[in-house]
PDB file of C-alpha atoms in Angstrom:
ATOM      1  CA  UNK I 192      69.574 206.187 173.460  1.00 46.00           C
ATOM      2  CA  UNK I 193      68.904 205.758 177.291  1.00 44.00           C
ATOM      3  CA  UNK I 194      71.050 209.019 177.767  1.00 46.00           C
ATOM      4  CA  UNK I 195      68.292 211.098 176.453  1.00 50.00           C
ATOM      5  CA  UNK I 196      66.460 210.497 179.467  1.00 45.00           C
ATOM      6  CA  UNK I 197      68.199 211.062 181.977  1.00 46.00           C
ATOM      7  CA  UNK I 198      67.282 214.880 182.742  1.00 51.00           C
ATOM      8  CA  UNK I 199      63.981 213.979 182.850  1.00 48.00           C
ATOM      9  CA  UNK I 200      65.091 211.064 186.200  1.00 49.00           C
ATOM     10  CA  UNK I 201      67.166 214.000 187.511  1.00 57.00           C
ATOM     11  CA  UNK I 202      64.237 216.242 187.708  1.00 62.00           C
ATOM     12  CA  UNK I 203      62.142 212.985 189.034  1.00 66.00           C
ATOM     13  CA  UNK I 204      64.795 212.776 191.986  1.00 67.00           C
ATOM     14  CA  UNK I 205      65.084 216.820 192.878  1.00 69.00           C
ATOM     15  CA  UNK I 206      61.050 216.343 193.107  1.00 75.00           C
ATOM     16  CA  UNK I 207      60.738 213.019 195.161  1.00 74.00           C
ATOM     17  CA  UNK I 208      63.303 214.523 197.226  1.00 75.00           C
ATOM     18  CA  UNK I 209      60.822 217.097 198.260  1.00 77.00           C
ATOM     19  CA  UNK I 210      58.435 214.103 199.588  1.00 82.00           C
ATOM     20  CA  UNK I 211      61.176 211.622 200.529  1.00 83.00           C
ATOM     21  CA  UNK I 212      62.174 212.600 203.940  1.00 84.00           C
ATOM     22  CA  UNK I 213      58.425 212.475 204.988  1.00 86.00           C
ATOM     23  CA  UNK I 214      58.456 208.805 203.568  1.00 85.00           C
ATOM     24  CA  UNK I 215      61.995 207.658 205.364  1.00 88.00           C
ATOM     25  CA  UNK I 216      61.114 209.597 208.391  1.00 90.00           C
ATOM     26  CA  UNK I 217      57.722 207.545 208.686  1.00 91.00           C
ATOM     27  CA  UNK I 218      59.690 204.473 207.636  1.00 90.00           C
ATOM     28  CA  UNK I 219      57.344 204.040 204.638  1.00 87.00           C
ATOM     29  CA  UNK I 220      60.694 203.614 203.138  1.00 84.00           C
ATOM     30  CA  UNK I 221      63.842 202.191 204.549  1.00 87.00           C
ATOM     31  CA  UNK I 222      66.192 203.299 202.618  1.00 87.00           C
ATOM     32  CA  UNK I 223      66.529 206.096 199.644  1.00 85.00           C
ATOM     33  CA  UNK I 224      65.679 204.833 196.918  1.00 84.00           C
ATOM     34  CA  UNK I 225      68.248 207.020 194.887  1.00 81.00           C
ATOM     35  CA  UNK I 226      71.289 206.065 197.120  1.00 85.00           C
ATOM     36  CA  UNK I 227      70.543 202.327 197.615  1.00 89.00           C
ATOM     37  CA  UNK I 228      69.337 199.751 195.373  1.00 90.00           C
ATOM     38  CA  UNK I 229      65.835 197.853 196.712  1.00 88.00           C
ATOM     39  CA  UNK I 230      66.679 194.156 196.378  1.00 89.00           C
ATOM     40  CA  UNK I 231      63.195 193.145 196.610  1.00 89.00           C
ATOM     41  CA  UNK I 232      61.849 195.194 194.060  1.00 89.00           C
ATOM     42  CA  UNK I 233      63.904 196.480 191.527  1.00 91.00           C
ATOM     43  CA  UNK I 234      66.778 194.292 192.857  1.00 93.00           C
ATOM     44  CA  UNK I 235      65.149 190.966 191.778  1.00 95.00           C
ATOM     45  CA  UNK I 236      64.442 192.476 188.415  1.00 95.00           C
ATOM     46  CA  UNK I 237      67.994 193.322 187.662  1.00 95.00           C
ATOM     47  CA  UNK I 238      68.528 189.814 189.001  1.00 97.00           C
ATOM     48  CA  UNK I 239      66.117 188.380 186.458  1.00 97.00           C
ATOM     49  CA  UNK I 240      67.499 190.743 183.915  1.00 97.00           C
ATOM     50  CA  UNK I 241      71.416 189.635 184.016  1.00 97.00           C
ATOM     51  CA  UNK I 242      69.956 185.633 183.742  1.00 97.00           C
ATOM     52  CA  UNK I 243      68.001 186.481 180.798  1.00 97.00           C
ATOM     53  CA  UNK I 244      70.525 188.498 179.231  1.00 97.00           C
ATOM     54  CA  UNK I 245      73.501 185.851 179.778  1.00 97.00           C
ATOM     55  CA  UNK I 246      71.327 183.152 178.751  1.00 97.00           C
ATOM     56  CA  UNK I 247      71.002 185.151 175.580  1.00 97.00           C
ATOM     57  CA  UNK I 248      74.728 186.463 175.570  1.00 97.00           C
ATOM     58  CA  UNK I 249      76.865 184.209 177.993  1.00 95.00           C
ATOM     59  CA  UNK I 250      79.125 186.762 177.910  1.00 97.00           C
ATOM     60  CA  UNK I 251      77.289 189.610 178.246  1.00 97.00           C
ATOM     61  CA  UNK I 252      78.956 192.817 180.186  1.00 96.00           C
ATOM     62  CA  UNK I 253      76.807 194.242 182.915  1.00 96.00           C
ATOM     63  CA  UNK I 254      77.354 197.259 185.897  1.00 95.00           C
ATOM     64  CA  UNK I 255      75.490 199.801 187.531  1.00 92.00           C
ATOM     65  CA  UNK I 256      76.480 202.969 187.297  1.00 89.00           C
ATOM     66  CA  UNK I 257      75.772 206.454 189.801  1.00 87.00           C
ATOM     67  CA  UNK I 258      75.071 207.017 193.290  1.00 87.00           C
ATOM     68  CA  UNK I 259      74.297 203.260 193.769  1.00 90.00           C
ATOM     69  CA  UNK I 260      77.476 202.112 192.382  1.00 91.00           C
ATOM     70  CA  UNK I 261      79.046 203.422 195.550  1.00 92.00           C
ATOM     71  CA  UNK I 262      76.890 202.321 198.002  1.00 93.00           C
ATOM     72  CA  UNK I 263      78.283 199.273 200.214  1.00 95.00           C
ATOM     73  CA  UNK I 264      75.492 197.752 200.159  1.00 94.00           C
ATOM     74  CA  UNK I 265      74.093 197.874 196.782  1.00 95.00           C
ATOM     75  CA  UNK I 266      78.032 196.965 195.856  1.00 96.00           C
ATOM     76  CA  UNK I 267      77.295 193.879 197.554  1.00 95.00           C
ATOM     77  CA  UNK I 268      74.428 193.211 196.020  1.00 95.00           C
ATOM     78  CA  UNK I 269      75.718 193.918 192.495  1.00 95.00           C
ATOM     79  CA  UNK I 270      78.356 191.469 192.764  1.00 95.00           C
ATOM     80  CA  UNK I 271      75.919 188.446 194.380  1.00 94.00           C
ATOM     81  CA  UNK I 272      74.150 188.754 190.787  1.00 96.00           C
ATOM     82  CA  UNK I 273      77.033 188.844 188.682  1.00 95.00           C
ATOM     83  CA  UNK I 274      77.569 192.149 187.693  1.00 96.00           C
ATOM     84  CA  UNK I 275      80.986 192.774 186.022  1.00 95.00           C
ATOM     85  CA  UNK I 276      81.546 196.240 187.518  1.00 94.00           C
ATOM     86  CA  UNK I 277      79.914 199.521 189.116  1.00 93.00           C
ATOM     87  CA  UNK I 278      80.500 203.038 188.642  1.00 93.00           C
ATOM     88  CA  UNK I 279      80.137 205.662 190.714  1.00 92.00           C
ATOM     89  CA  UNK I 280      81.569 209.584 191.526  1.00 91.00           C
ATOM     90  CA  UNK I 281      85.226 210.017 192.127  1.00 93.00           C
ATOM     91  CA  UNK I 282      85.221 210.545 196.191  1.00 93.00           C
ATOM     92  CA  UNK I 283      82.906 207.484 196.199  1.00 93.00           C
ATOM     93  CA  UNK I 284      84.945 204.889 194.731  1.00 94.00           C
ATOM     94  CA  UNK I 285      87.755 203.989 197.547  1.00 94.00           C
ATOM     95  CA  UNK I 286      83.888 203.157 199.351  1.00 94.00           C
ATOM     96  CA  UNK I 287      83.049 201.326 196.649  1.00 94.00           C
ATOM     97  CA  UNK I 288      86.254 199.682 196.158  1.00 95.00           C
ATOM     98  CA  UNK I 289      86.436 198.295 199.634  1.00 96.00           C
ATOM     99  CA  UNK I 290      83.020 197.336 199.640  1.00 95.00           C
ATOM    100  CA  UNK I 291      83.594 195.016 196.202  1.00 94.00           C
ATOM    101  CA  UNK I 292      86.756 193.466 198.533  1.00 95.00           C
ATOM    102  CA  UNK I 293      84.284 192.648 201.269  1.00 95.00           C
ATOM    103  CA  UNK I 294      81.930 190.966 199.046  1.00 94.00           C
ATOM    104  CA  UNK I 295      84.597 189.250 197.479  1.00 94.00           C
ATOM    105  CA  UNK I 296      86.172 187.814 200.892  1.00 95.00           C
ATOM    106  CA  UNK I 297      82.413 187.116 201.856  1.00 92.00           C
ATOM    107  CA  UNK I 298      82.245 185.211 198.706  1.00 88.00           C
ATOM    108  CA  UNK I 299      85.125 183.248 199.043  1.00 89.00           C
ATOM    109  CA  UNK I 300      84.762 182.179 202.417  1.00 88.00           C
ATOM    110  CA  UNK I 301      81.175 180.842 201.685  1.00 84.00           C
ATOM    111  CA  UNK I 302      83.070 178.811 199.013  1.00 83.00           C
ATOM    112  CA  UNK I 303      85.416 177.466 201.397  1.00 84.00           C
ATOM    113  CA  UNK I 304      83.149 176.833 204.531  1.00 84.00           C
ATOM    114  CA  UNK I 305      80.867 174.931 202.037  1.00 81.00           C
ATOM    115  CA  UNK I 306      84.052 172.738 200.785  1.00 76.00           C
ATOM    116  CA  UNK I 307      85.225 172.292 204.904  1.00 70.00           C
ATOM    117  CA  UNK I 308      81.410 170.777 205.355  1.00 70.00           C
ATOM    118  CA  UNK I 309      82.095 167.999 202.838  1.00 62.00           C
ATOM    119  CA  UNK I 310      85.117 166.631 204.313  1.00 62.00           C
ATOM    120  CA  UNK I 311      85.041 165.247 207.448  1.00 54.00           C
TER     121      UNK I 311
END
């Protein structure tokens, strides 16, 4: 159903882009928008949105598909919340793919520096 709608956000991107530079060149923005995912905005609502789902569905499938979904960063982020995948274009996903190894290492070693504390 979603599907249906996405002309309409491809047309809302080709006409923010018009705008858009202006904003990241005044640093109204950080970041695009389009390319990376805000963690304080719409980040903590996806956040909020994979809780309430698994608390509905424990085993509820979630990912994020498109140009975010091959950003490092917004990789990252995906799998600190518990997302079960991302998606992204074809000559993004070896970016992608490395960046889900990072923040799986980063992950792990957390895990293990917290267990080294303990003992001792």
């Amino acid at each position: 159903m979603w599907q249906k709608h996405l002309p309409n956000l491809n047309r809302v991107q080709h006409r923010a882009e018009k705008f858009l530079f202006y904003y990241l060149k005044k640093r109204i923005l950080e970041k695009n928008p389009f390319a990376v995912l805000d963690r304080r905005g719409v980040g903590q609502l996806v956040k909020m949105g994979i809780e309430l789902g698994r608390k509905a569905k424990y085993d509820l499938e979630v990912g994020i598909c498109g140009e975010h979904g091959g950003d490092p960063s917004s990789v990252e982020f995906c799998h600190r919340v518990g997302m079960n995948y991302v998606s992204c274009s074809p000559y993004r996903v070896p970016i992608a793919r490395l960046a889900a190894a990072h923040a799986a290492i980063k992950d792990r070693q957390k895990v293990e520096n917290s267990s080294h504390k303990g003992k001792g």
